[in-house]
Amino acid sequence: MSKESKFLKDIVKKAHALLTEKFNTESKGGENDLVTTLDLEIERFLINEIKKQYSDFDIVSEEFNTNNKITKNCFIIDPIDGTINFANNLPLWGIQIACVKNGKTIASVISLPRINEFYYADETGAYLNDTKISVNEVPIKNALYSIDGNNNLPSMQRMRKYTSNRRNFGGVCISMSFVASGRIHGAVFRSNKPWDYEPGLFICKMAGASIKSIDGFHAAAMNKEFLDILELETAKKQNISNIFVLHSLNGDTLKMWGQDIKETFGEKEIDVIMPEFPIRENSRYEKFKEILEFYITNGKLNTNSIVVAHSIGNAYFIRFCKEFNYIPKAYIAVAPGAIYEYPSTRNDYTMEVKKQSYLKKDALDYINNISSIKYCLYSDENDNNIEKFTKFLNDTNAKGVYLKYYNHFDGYHRIYKIPELIELINELL
């Protein structure tokens, strides 16, 4: 047993003493993303123990050091993987940690206290409760696999032609441990948090599994044939556009045709990002800019993005493009009338918001001079009160085709689904 392996085993076993049934739970901000007081306490304990003996090593951890970057020499810590299981008294959760030295993972531990299983691995192999373990190979049609992470259902549907045997354990520590011990035959993690996948991947590797770790796909399988199948059907496609849907004022976009876009293209493994801007009288360009600047900074909003904006969102987005010298792959303006100033007798928050959306000539010229983003949609009604949608390519001067207000539904215009919009995005992709 290596020095690092023994060290990890010792500190994780000491951390067991911190486990108690008394803890508090709170949201970390994302939907279904929880943290407990025990997550924080265990992580602090492990970091302190590491710093006593490895003060020159970095820490990459879920709660306190979350930059997702594995360095040349570091410890990767997940104090409780499967926190939702833990918080609901399901026994499928664990403490896991890995050691990276000179750029290579050399030791890791996964402890599953509630089922009395302690996994560890180093250069000598992988072990469960001090007994050496290895993967179990079966015919592909009999293979049992799991997928954790983002947007799993479409991947599982594509896997049905090979095997319909699938599980979701709610913790990557469980699925990777079960591959290493031969209980299941493949495990996929569709996200990029190293504290979730790295300890388990190393244990699987040392148990004889084929492994692969690329952006959005971190997997272990009983053999390379099954790993290749998992990659083909469950790995996120690279270098594909994402879609931004920008609502404004009333926020209807998110619940109506924006949701239609999200459902349609989400099934195709395409990211649809729908930032939630303040609505109605709180709809201010400064907040709009702050939110989009975050996506520019983290690379989500980039030159390969397709942007769909609605009403005042168009004017805000054009201002943003001019200020940041940003050009998306394509820009689709829905109900673009708010780009232009036009007479109105209204004197309410709607007009107050619109006043800050009117564009200066330099911003309009900026958009008009970019040939790749001249798309426009508008809605109108015919005599039978049925909405018609028309597509104007190479036309940004849309003053005469802005969306007319409808009187037949709460006094506001409402757009439910726009088939032409889906078709246009498909063309652009």
Tab-separated table of C-alpha atoms in Angstrom:
chain	number	residue	atom	x	y	z
A	1	MET	CA	0.000	0.000	0.000
A	2	SER	CA	1.360	3.410	-0.957
A	3	LYS	CA	1.976	6.200	1.539
A	4	GLU	CA	-0.769	8.349	-0.046
A	5	SER	CA	-3.271	5.497	-0.071
A	6	LYS	CA	-2.723	4.806	3.616
A	7	PHE	CA	-3.014	8.515	4.399
A	8	LEU	CA	-6.348	8.805	2.570
A	9	LYS	CA	-7.723	5.713	4.286
A	10	ASP	CA	-6.762	7.043	7.696
A	11	ILE	CA	-8.260	10.522	7.351
A	12	VAL	CA	-11.508	9.291	5.788
A	13	LYS	CA	-11.989	6.769	8.590
A	14	LYS	CA	-11.382	9.559	11.099
A	15	ALA	CA	-14.025	11.637	9.297
A	16	HIS	CA	-16.596	8.927	10.066
A	17	ALA	CA	-16.615	10.178	13.654
A	18	LEU	CA	-18.201	13.421	12.431
A	19	LEU	CA	-21.246	11.674	10.988
A	20	THR	CA	-24.397	12.295	12.951
A	21	GLU	CA	-28.135	12.271	12.357
A	22	LYS	CA	-28.326	15.894	13.467
A	23	PHE	CA	-27.608	18.313	10.648
A	24	ASN	CA	-29.138	21.251	8.784
A	25	THR	CA	-29.825	21.382	5.065
A	26	GLU	CA	-29.982	24.350	2.722
A	27	SER	CA	-30.057	25.018	-1.007
A	28	LYS	CA	-26.837	25.954	-2.793
A	29	GLY	CA	-28.794	27.957	-5.355
A	30	GLY	CA	-29.402	25.428	-8.115
A	31	GLU	CA	-32.542	23.367	-8.375
A	32	ASN	CA	-32.236	20.160	-6.308
A	33	ASP	CA	-28.715	21.132	-5.241
A	34	LEU	CA	-28.357	20.804	-1.471
A	35	VAL	CA	-25.614	21.210	1.082
A	36	THR	CA	-25.717	20.085	4.698
A	37	THR	CA	-23.760	21.284	7.693
A	38	LEU	CA	-22.016	17.906	7.653
A	39	ASP	CA	-20.741	18.498	4.088
A	40	LEU	CA	-19.031	21.616	5.341
A	41	GLU	CA	-17.741	20.085	8.572
A	42	ILE	CA	-16.299	16.966	6.930
A	43	GLU	CA	-14.660	18.966	4.158
A	44	ARG	CA	-13.021	21.333	6.665
A	45	PHE	CA	-11.716	18.359	8.643
A	46	LEU	CA	-10.232	16.659	5.552
A	47	ILE	CA	-8.604	19.882	4.347
A	48	ASN	CA	-7.044	20.504	7.756
A	49	GLU	CA	-5.667	16.950	7.908
A	50	ILE	CA	-4.202	17.276	4.416
A	51	LYS	CA	-2.544	20.615	5.152
A	52	LYS	CA	-0.734	19.088	8.143
A	53	GLN	CA	1.217	16.686	5.909
A	54	TYR	CA	0.836	18.049	2.370
A	55	SER	CA	0.937	21.810	2.807
A	56	ASP	CA	2.298	22.334	-0.712
A	57	PHE	CA	-0.602	20.485	-2.393
A	58	ASP	CA	-3.657	22.313	-3.763
A	59	ILE	CA	-7.216	21.488	-2.731
A	60	VAL	CA	-10.005	20.950	-5.271
A	61	SER	CA	-13.251	20.433	-3.389
A	62	GLU	CA	-17.010	20.787	-3.681
A	63	GLU	CA	-17.746	23.394	-1.023
A	64	PHE	CA	-14.664	25.569	-0.461
A	65	ASN	CA	-12.399	25.243	-3.528
A	66	THR	CA	-14.748	24.928	-6.486
A	67	ASN	CA	-12.758	26.091	-9.496
A	68	ASN	CA	-13.017	22.638	-11.163
A	69	LYS	CA	-9.333	22.750	-12.102
A	70	ILE	CA	-7.203	19.700	-11.308
A	71	THR	CA	-3.641	20.898	-10.706
A	72	LYS	CA	-0.313	19.045	-10.923
A	73	ASN	CA	-0.333	18.218	-7.202
A	74	CYS	CA	-3.662	18.291	-5.426
A	75	PHE	CA	-6.275	16.486	-3.360
A	76	ILE	CA	-9.800	16.252	-4.796
A	77	ILE	CA	-12.516	16.081	-2.127
A	78	ASP	CA	-16.244	15.422	-2.080
A	79	PRO	CA	-17.266	15.346	1.600
A	80	ILE	CA	-20.663	13.795	0.884
A	81	ASP	CA	-21.381	12.635	-2.652
A	82	GLY	CA	-25.090	11.951	-3.007
A	83	THR	CA	-26.189	14.685	-0.609
A	84	ILE	CA	-29.867	14.412	-1.574
A	85	ASN	CA	-29.786	10.685	-0.759
A	86	PHE	CA	-28.038	11.485	2.517
A	87	ALA	CA	-30.515	14.215	3.464
A	88	ASN	CA	-33.414	11.825	2.835
A	89	ASN	CA	-31.876	8.943	4.807
A	90	LEU	CA	-31.161	6.813	1.735
A	91	PRO	CA	-27.950	4.830	2.347
A	92	LEU	CA	-26.512	5.439	-1.150
A	93	TRP	CA	-23.966	8.186	-0.484
A	94	GLY	CA	-20.298	8.380	0.364
A	95	ILE	CA	-17.179	10.304	1.302
A	96	GLN	CA	-14.613	10.339	-1.488
A	97	ILE	CA	-11.171	11.766	-2.068
A	98	ALA	CA	-8.358	11.361	-4.590
A	99	CYS	CA	-4.684	12.339	-4.610
A	100	VAL	CA	-3.022	13.707	-7.774
A	101	LYS	CA	0.778	13.796	-7.769
A	102	ASN	CA	2.986	15.020	-10.610
A	103	GLY	CA	-0.081	15.264	-12.826
A	104	LYS	CA	-1.339	11.699	-12.239
A	105	THR	CA	-3.985	10.324	-9.903
A	106	ILE	CA	-2.132	7.844	-7.676
A	107	ALA	CA	-4.598	7.006	-4.893
A	108	SER	CA	-8.272	7.374	-4.038
A	109	VAL	CA	-10.833	6.333	-1.445
A	110	ILE	CA	-14.609	5.992	-1.510
A	111	SER	CA	-16.276	5.207	1.801
A	112	LEU	CA	-19.948	4.169	1.829
A	113	PRO	CA	-20.589	4.167	5.597
A	114	ARG	CA	-24.269	3.203	5.604
A	115	ILE	CA	-23.657	-0.012	3.659
A	116	ASN	CA	-20.308	-0.729	5.376
A	117	GLU	CA	-18.219	-0.649	2.217
A	118	PHE	CA	-14.800	0.979	2.027
A	119	TYR	CA	-13.155	1.182	-1.407
A	120	TYR	CA	-9.616	2.311	-2.114
A	121	ALA	CA	-7.052	2.034	-4.886
A	122	ASP	CA	-3.384	2.659	-5.584
A	123	GLU	CA	-0.788	1.241	-7.972
A	124	THR	CA	-1.303	-2.264	-6.507
A	125	GLY	CA	-4.992	-2.440	-7.540
A	126	ALA	CA	-8.487	-1.698	-6.254
A	127	TYR	CA	-9.927	-3.013	-2.993
A	128	LEU	CA	-13.255	-3.341	-1.188
A	129	ASN	CA	-12.899	-3.814	2.576
A	130	ASP	CA	-9.255	-4.873	1.962
A	131	THR	CA	-10.231	-7.547	-0.597
A	132	LYS	CA	-8.996	-7.019	-4.148
A	133	ILE	CA	-11.772	-6.436	-6.694
A	134	SER	CA	-12.145	-6.368	-10.462
A	135	VAL	CA	-14.748	-5.554	-13.085
A	136	ASN	CA	-17.212	-8.156	-14.328
A	137	GLU	CA	-17.705	-8.670	-18.073
A	138	VAL	CA	-21.050	-9.815	-19.499
A	139	PRO	CA	-22.620	-9.769	-22.977
A	140	ILE	CA	-23.588	-6.207	-23.973
A	141	LYS	CA	-27.301	-7.081	-24.062
A	142	ASN	CA	-27.072	-8.075	-20.390
A	143	ALA	CA	-25.015	-5.085	-19.302
A	144	LEU	CA	-26.318	-2.909	-16.477
A	145	TYR	CA	-25.218	0.718	-16.493
A	146	SER	CA	-25.939	4.027	-14.776
A	147	ILE	CA	-25.918	7.661	-15.866
A	148	ASP	CA	-25.577	10.619	-13.519
A	149	GLY	CA	-25.397	14.304	-14.343
A	150	ASN	CA	-27.283	16.473	-16.810
A	151	ASN	CA	-30.129	15.629	-19.213
A	152	ASN	CA	-29.894	11.857	-18.894
A	153	LEU	CA	-33.211	10.708	-20.329
A	154	PRO	CA	-32.412	11.183	-24.048
A	155	SER	CA	-29.138	9.287	-23.533
A	156	MET	CA	-30.931	6.389	-21.886
A	157	GLN	CA	-33.416	6.255	-24.753
A	158	ARG	CA	-30.570	5.992	-27.271
A	159	MET	CA	-29.004	3.168	-25.247
A	160	ARG	CA	-32.121	0.990	-25.502
A	161	LYS	CA	-30.971	-0.584	-28.761
A	162	TYR	CA	-28.022	-2.107	-26.870
A	163	THR	CA	-29.448	-2.756	-23.418
A	164	SER	CA	-32.450	-1.506	-21.466
A	165	ASN	CA	-30.847	-2.322	-18.093
A	166	ARG	CA	-30.171	1.009	-16.448
A	167	ARG	CA	-30.110	2.504	-12.989
A	168	ASN	CA	-29.696	5.955	-11.471
A	169	PHE	CA	-28.286	5.805	-7.941
A	170	GLY	CA	-28.146	9.539	-7.238
A	171	GLY	CA	-24.437	9.456	-6.440
A	172	VAL	CA	-21.433	8.943	-8.731
A	173	CYS	CA	-19.561	7.351	-5.825
A	174	ILE	CA	-22.128	4.529	-5.870
A	175	SER	CA	-22.141	3.881	-9.618
A	176	MET	CA	-18.334	3.948	-9.952
A	177	SER	CA	-17.870	1.714	-6.906
A	178	PHE	CA	-20.376	-0.773	-8.290
A	179	VAL	CA	-18.525	-0.910	-11.632
A	180	ALA	CA	-15.244	-1.582	-9.836
A	181	SER	CA	-16.787	-4.350	-7.720
A	182	GLY	CA	-18.473	-5.983	-10.736
A	183	ARG	CA	-22.106	-5.306	-9.757
A	184	ILE	CA	-22.805	-3.111	-12.780
A	185	HIS	CA	-20.928	-2.862	-16.035
A	186	GLY	CA	-20.759	0.822	-16.896
A	187	ALA	CA	-21.140	4.241	-15.293
A	188	VAL	CA	-21.345	7.673	-16.930
A	189	PHE	CA	-21.138	11.109	-15.338
A	190	ARG	CA	-22.354	13.884	-17.656
A	191	SER	CA	-20.901	16.927	-15.920
A	192	ASN	CA	-17.468	18.354	-15.154
A	193	LYS	CA	-17.076	18.401	-11.379
A	194	PRO	CA	-13.861	16.476	-10.626
A	195	TRP	CA	-14.782	15.768	-6.991
A	196	ASP	CA	-17.719	13.743	-8.333
A	197	TYR	CA	-15.909	11.602	-10.888
A	198	GLU	CA	-12.127	11.470	-10.272
A	199	PRO	CA	-11.983	9.245	-7.136
A	200	GLY	CA	-14.297	6.675	-8.694
A	201	LEU	CA	-12.646	6.706	-12.113
A	202	PHE	CA	-9.295	5.832	-10.572
A	203	ILE	CA	-10.755	2.979	-8.502
A	204	CYS	CA	-12.458	1.637	-11.645
A	205	LYS	CA	-9.236	1.908	-13.644
A	206	MET	CA	-7.291	-0.037	-11.033
A	207	ALA	CA	-10.082	-2.659	-11.013
A	208	GLY	CA	-9.483	-3.239	-14.738
A	209	ALA	CA	-12.190	-0.996	-16.219
A	210	SER	CA	-11.811	0.939	-19.452
A	211	ILE	CA	-12.187	4.629	-18.637
A	212	LYS	CA	-12.492	7.903	-20.515
A	213	SER	CA	-12.637	11.473	-19.238
A	214	ILE	CA	-13.508	14.289	-21.634
A	215	ASP	CA	-15.662	17.414	-21.373
A	216	GLY	CA	-19.117	16.381	-20.183
A	217	PHE	CA	-18.367	12.638	-20.299
A	218	HIS	CA	-16.510	10.804	-17.547
A	219	ALA	CA	-17.113	7.086	-17.756
A	220	ALA	CA	-15.941	3.633	-16.740
A	221	ALA	CA	-17.001	0.369	-18.346
A	222	MET	CA	-16.318	-3.355	-18.146
A	223	ASN	CA	-14.429	-3.226	-21.480
A	224	LYS	CA	-13.577	-0.878	-24.326
A	225	GLU	CA	-16.444	-2.116	-26.504
A	226	PHE	CA	-19.047	-1.054	-23.952
A	227	LEU	CA	-17.164	2.186	-23.201
A	228	ASP	CA	-17.252	3.084	-26.914
A	229	ILE	CA	-21.013	2.458	-26.986
A	230	LEU	CA	-21.534	4.636	-23.927
A	231	GLU	CA	-19.480	7.422	-25.481
A	232	LEU	CA	-21.329	7.193	-28.794
A	233	GLU	CA	-24.782	7.370	-27.223
A	234	THR	CA	-24.329	9.389	-24.029
A	235	ALA	CA	-21.393	11.777	-24.543
A	236	LYS	CA	-22.405	15.311	-25.297
A	237	LYS	CA	-21.629	16.314	-28.872
A	238	GLN	CA	-18.760	18.797	-29.060
A	239	ASN	CA	-18.581	22.113	-30.947
A	240	ILE	CA	-22.333	22.467	-31.361
A	241	SER	CA	-24.159	25.743	-30.945
A	242	ASN	CA	-26.086	26.560	-27.827
A	243	ILE	CA	-29.254	28.651	-27.767
A	244	PHE	CA	-29.987	31.715	-25.621
A	245	VAL	CA	-33.616	32.797	-25.181
A	246	LEU	CA	-33.896	36.363	-23.869
A	247	HIS	CA	-37.264	37.532	-22.585
A	248	SER	CA	-38.257	41.004	-21.488
A	249	LEU	CA	-40.812	42.999	-19.572
A	250	ASN	CA	-43.468	40.386	-18.732
A	251	GLY	CA	-41.290	37.289	-18.836
A	252	ASP	CA	-43.849	35.374	-20.916
A	253	THR	CA	-41.173	34.019	-23.203
A	254	LEU	CA	-39.820	31.609	-20.612
A	255	LYS	CA	-43.175	29.945	-20.045
A	256	MET	CA	-44.395	29.880	-23.615
A	257	TRP	CA	-42.443	29.611	-26.853
A	258	GLY	CA	-39.137	29.719	-24.988
A	259	GLN	CA	-40.133	26.562	-23.137
A	260	ASP	CA	-41.046	25.010	-26.475
A	261	ILE	CA	-37.498	25.727	-27.705
A	262	LYS	CA	-35.995	24.279	-24.525
A	263	GLU	CA	-38.002	21.058	-24.785
A	264	THR	CA	-37.454	20.646	-28.534
A	265	PHE	CA	-33.709	21.167	-28.552
A	266	GLY	CA	-33.020	19.761	-25.093
A	267	GLU	CA	-34.044	16.381	-26.490
A	268	LYS	CA	-31.338	16.827	-29.123
A	269	GLU	CA	-28.628	17.392	-26.498
A	270	ILE	CA	-28.392	21.105	-27.278
A	271	ASP	CA	-28.045	23.507	-24.361
A	272	VAL	CA	-30.883	26.025	-24.182
A	273	ILE	CA	-30.084	28.802	-21.709
A	274	MET	CA	-32.919	31.028	-20.534
A	275	PRO	CA	-31.606	33.732	-18.183
A	276	GLU	CA	-34.232	35.101	-15.823
A	277	PHE	CA	-34.117	38.881	-16.007
A	278	PRO	CA	-36.151	41.132	-13.723
A	279	ILE	CA	-39.577	41.793	-15.220
A	280	ARG	CA	-42.075	44.622	-15.557
A	281	GLU	CA	-41.051	47.888	-13.885
A	282	ASN	CA	-37.803	46.285	-12.673
A	283	SER	CA	-36.737	45.435	-16.212
A	284	ARG	CA	-33.558	47.498	-16.506
A	285	TYR	CA	-30.797	47.332	-19.075
A	286	GLU	CA	-28.098	47.488	-16.394
A	287	LYS	CA	-29.268	44.182	-14.870
A	288	PHE	CA	-29.694	42.631	-18.319
A	289	LYS	CA	-26.092	43.588	-19.137
A	290	GLU	CA	-24.782	42.251	-15.814
A	291	ILE	CA	-26.391	38.840	-16.379
A	292	LEU	CA	-25.265	38.480	-19.999
A	293	GLU	CA	-21.762	39.655	-19.102
A	294	PHE	CA	-21.552	36.684	-16.720
A	295	TYR	CA	-22.291	34.313	-19.616
A	296	ILE	CA	-19.757	36.075	-21.852
A	297	THR	CA	-17.131	35.730	-19.123
A	298	ASN	CA	-17.710	32.010	-18.526
A	299	GLY	CA	-17.786	31.306	-22.265
A	300	LYS	CA	-21.383	30.129	-22.498
A	301	LEU	CA	-22.386	33.108	-24.634
A	302	ASN	CA	-19.911	32.955	-27.506
A	303	THR	CA	-19.533	33.298	-31.262
A	304	ASN	CA	-21.195	29.914	-31.752
A	305	SER	CA	-24.368	30.885	-29.845
A	306	ILE	CA	-27.781	31.385	-31.426
A	307	VAL	CA	-29.630	34.198	-29.635
A	308	VAL	CA	-33.418	34.611	-29.738
A	309	ALA	CA	-34.683	37.832	-28.179
A	310	HIS	CA	-38.238	39.009	-27.570
A	311	SER	CA	-39.617	42.544	-27.625
A	312	ILE	CA	-37.524	44.840	-25.405
A	313	GLY	CA	-35.000	42.039	-25.091
A	314	ASN	CA	-34.051	42.877	-28.699
A	315	ALA	CA	-33.145	46.474	-27.955
A	316	TYR	CA	-31.250	45.460	-24.816
A	317	PHE	CA	-29.395	42.748	-26.692
A	318	ILE	CA	-28.387	45.073	-29.529
A	319	ARG	CA	-27.034	47.578	-26.993
A	320	PHE	CA	-25.133	44.759	-25.330
A	321	CYS	CA	-23.612	43.607	-28.647
A	322	LYS	CA	-22.435	47.131	-29.447
A	323	GLU	CA	-20.934	47.733	-25.990
A	324	PHE	CA	-19.101	44.399	-25.867
A	325	ASN	CA	-18.302	44.191	-29.587
A	326	TYR	CA	-20.019	40.817	-29.554
A	327	ILE	CA	-21.265	38.911	-32.601
A	328	PRO	CA	-23.253	35.661	-32.113
A	329	LYS	CA	-23.534	32.960	-34.723
A	330	ALA	CA	-27.098	34.090	-35.346
A	331	TYR	CA	-29.582	36.494	-33.823
A	332	ILE	CA	-33.354	36.097	-34.213
A	333	ALA	CA	-35.558	39.039	-33.303
A	334	VAL	CA	-39.089	38.134	-32.218
A	335	ALA	CA	-41.553	41.041	-31.920
A	336	PRO	CA	-38.792	43.584	-32.572
A	337	GLY	CA	-40.960	46.707	-32.508
A	338	ALA	CA	-39.506	47.764	-29.156
A	339	ILE	CA	-36.248	48.560	-30.948
A	340	TYR	CA	-37.810	51.710	-32.336
A	341	GLU	CA	-39.369	54.755	-30.751
A	342	TYR	CA	-42.964	55.306	-31.791
A	343	PRO	CA	-45.740	57.562	-30.456
A	344	SER	CA	-47.793	56.292	-27.531
A	345	THR	CA	-50.311	57.816	-25.172
A	346	ARG	CA	-49.535	55.233	-22.512
A	347	ASN	CA	-47.960	56.533	-19.318
A	348	ASP	CA	-47.180	53.452	-17.220
A	349	TYR	CA	-44.193	51.294	-16.351
A	350	THR	CA	-44.303	49.756	-19.829
A	351	MET	CA	-43.384	53.039	-21.451
A	352	GLU	CA	-40.903	53.873	-18.719
A	353	VAL	CA	-39.064	50.643	-19.491
A	354	LYS	CA	-39.322	51.167	-23.227
A	355	LYS	CA	-37.765	54.609	-22.991
A	356	GLN	CA	-34.443	53.058	-21.963
A	357	SER	CA	-34.599	50.561	-24.826
A	358	TYR	CA	-34.659	52.999	-27.729
A	359	LEU	CA	-31.483	52.553	-29.703
A	360	LYS	CA	-29.007	55.106	-30.924
A	361	LYS	CA	-28.018	55.054	-34.557
A	362	ASP	CA	-24.578	53.546	-33.912
A	363	ALA	CA	-26.144	50.480	-32.253
A	364	LEU	CA	-28.546	49.919	-35.149
A	365	ASP	CA	-25.728	50.403	-37.644
A	366	TYR	CA	-23.676	47.826	-35.745
A	367	ILE	CA	-26.408	45.213	-36.171
A	368	ASN	CA	-27.268	46.177	-39.764
A	369	ASN	CA	-23.660	45.785	-40.850
A	370	ILE	CA	-23.384	42.194	-39.622
A	371	SER	CA	-24.813	40.010	-42.371
A	372	SER	CA	-24.825	36.761	-40.380
A	373	ILE	CA	-27.402	37.901	-37.827
A	374	LYS	CA	-30.182	39.475	-39.870
A	375	TYR	CA	-33.226	37.424	-38.954
A	376	CYS	CA	-36.632	38.697	-37.987
A	377	LEU	CA	-39.998	37.256	-36.957
A	378	TYR	CA	-43.262	38.909	-36.227
A	379	SER	CA	-46.804	37.847	-35.421
A	380	ASP	CA	-50.067	39.185	-36.737
A	381	GLU	CA	-53.680	38.073	-36.911
A	382	ASN	CA	-55.987	37.335	-39.779
A	383	ASP	CA	-59.741	37.732	-39.860
A	384	ASN	CA	-60.280	34.393	-38.101
A	385	ASN	CA	-58.282	35.486	-35.078
A	386	ILE	CA	-55.540	32.979	-35.893
A	387	GLU	CA	-51.933	33.992	-35.433
A	388	LYS	CA	-49.741	33.996	-38.509
A	389	PHE	CA	-45.962	34.069	-38.381
A	390	THR	CA	-43.722	35.361	-41.114
A	391	LYS	CA	-39.975	35.025	-41.471
A	392	PHE	CA	-37.945	37.927	-42.849
A	393	LEU	CA	-34.381	36.994	-43.727
A	394	ASN	CA	-31.851	39.763	-44.286
A	395	ASP	CA	-34.165	42.337	-42.745
A	396	THR	CA	-33.397	44.111	-39.495
A	397	ASN	CA	-35.318	47.283	-40.295
A	398	ALA	CA	-38.467	45.807	-38.760
A	399	LYS	CA	-40.249	48.944	-37.603
A	400	GLY	CA	-43.346	48.105	-39.582
A	401	VAL	CA	-43.649	44.497	-38.457
A	402	TYR	CA	-43.494	44.657	-34.660
A	403	LEU	CA	-45.822	42.389	-32.756
A	404	LYS	CA	-49.288	43.924	-32.391
A	405	TYR	CA	-50.979	43.816	-29.018
A	406	TYR	CA	-53.817	41.313	-28.691
A	407	ASN	CA	-57.008	42.232	-26.885
A	408	HIS	CA	-58.324	38.688	-26.560
A	409	PHE	CA	-56.034	37.477	-23.762
A	410	ASP	CA	-55.538	39.565	-20.617
A	411	GLY	CA	-54.811	42.657	-22.658
A	412	TYR	CA	-51.281	41.560	-23.557
A	413	HIS	CA	-49.751	39.801	-26.529
A	414	ARG	CA	-49.009	36.133	-25.901
A	415	ILE	CA	-47.040	33.750	-28.093
A	416	TYR	CA	-47.395	30.051	-27.333
A	417	LYS	CA	-45.511	28.090	-29.973
A	418	ILE	CA	-43.908	29.290	-33.174
A	419	PRO	CA	-43.247	26.369	-35.556
A	420	GLU	CA	-41.370	28.673	-37.946
A	421	LEU	CA	-39.023	29.636	-35.127
A	422	ILE	CA	-38.159	25.993	-34.470
A	423	GLU	CA	-37.582	25.494	-38.206
A	424	LEU	CA	-35.338	28.527	-38.397
A	425	ILE	CA	-33.209	27.421	-35.448
A	426	ASN	CA	-32.888	23.963	-37.012
A	427	GLU	CA	-31.584	25.582	-40.186
A	428	LEU	CA	-29.077	27.641	-38.233
A	429	LEU	CA	-27.788	24.660	-36.276
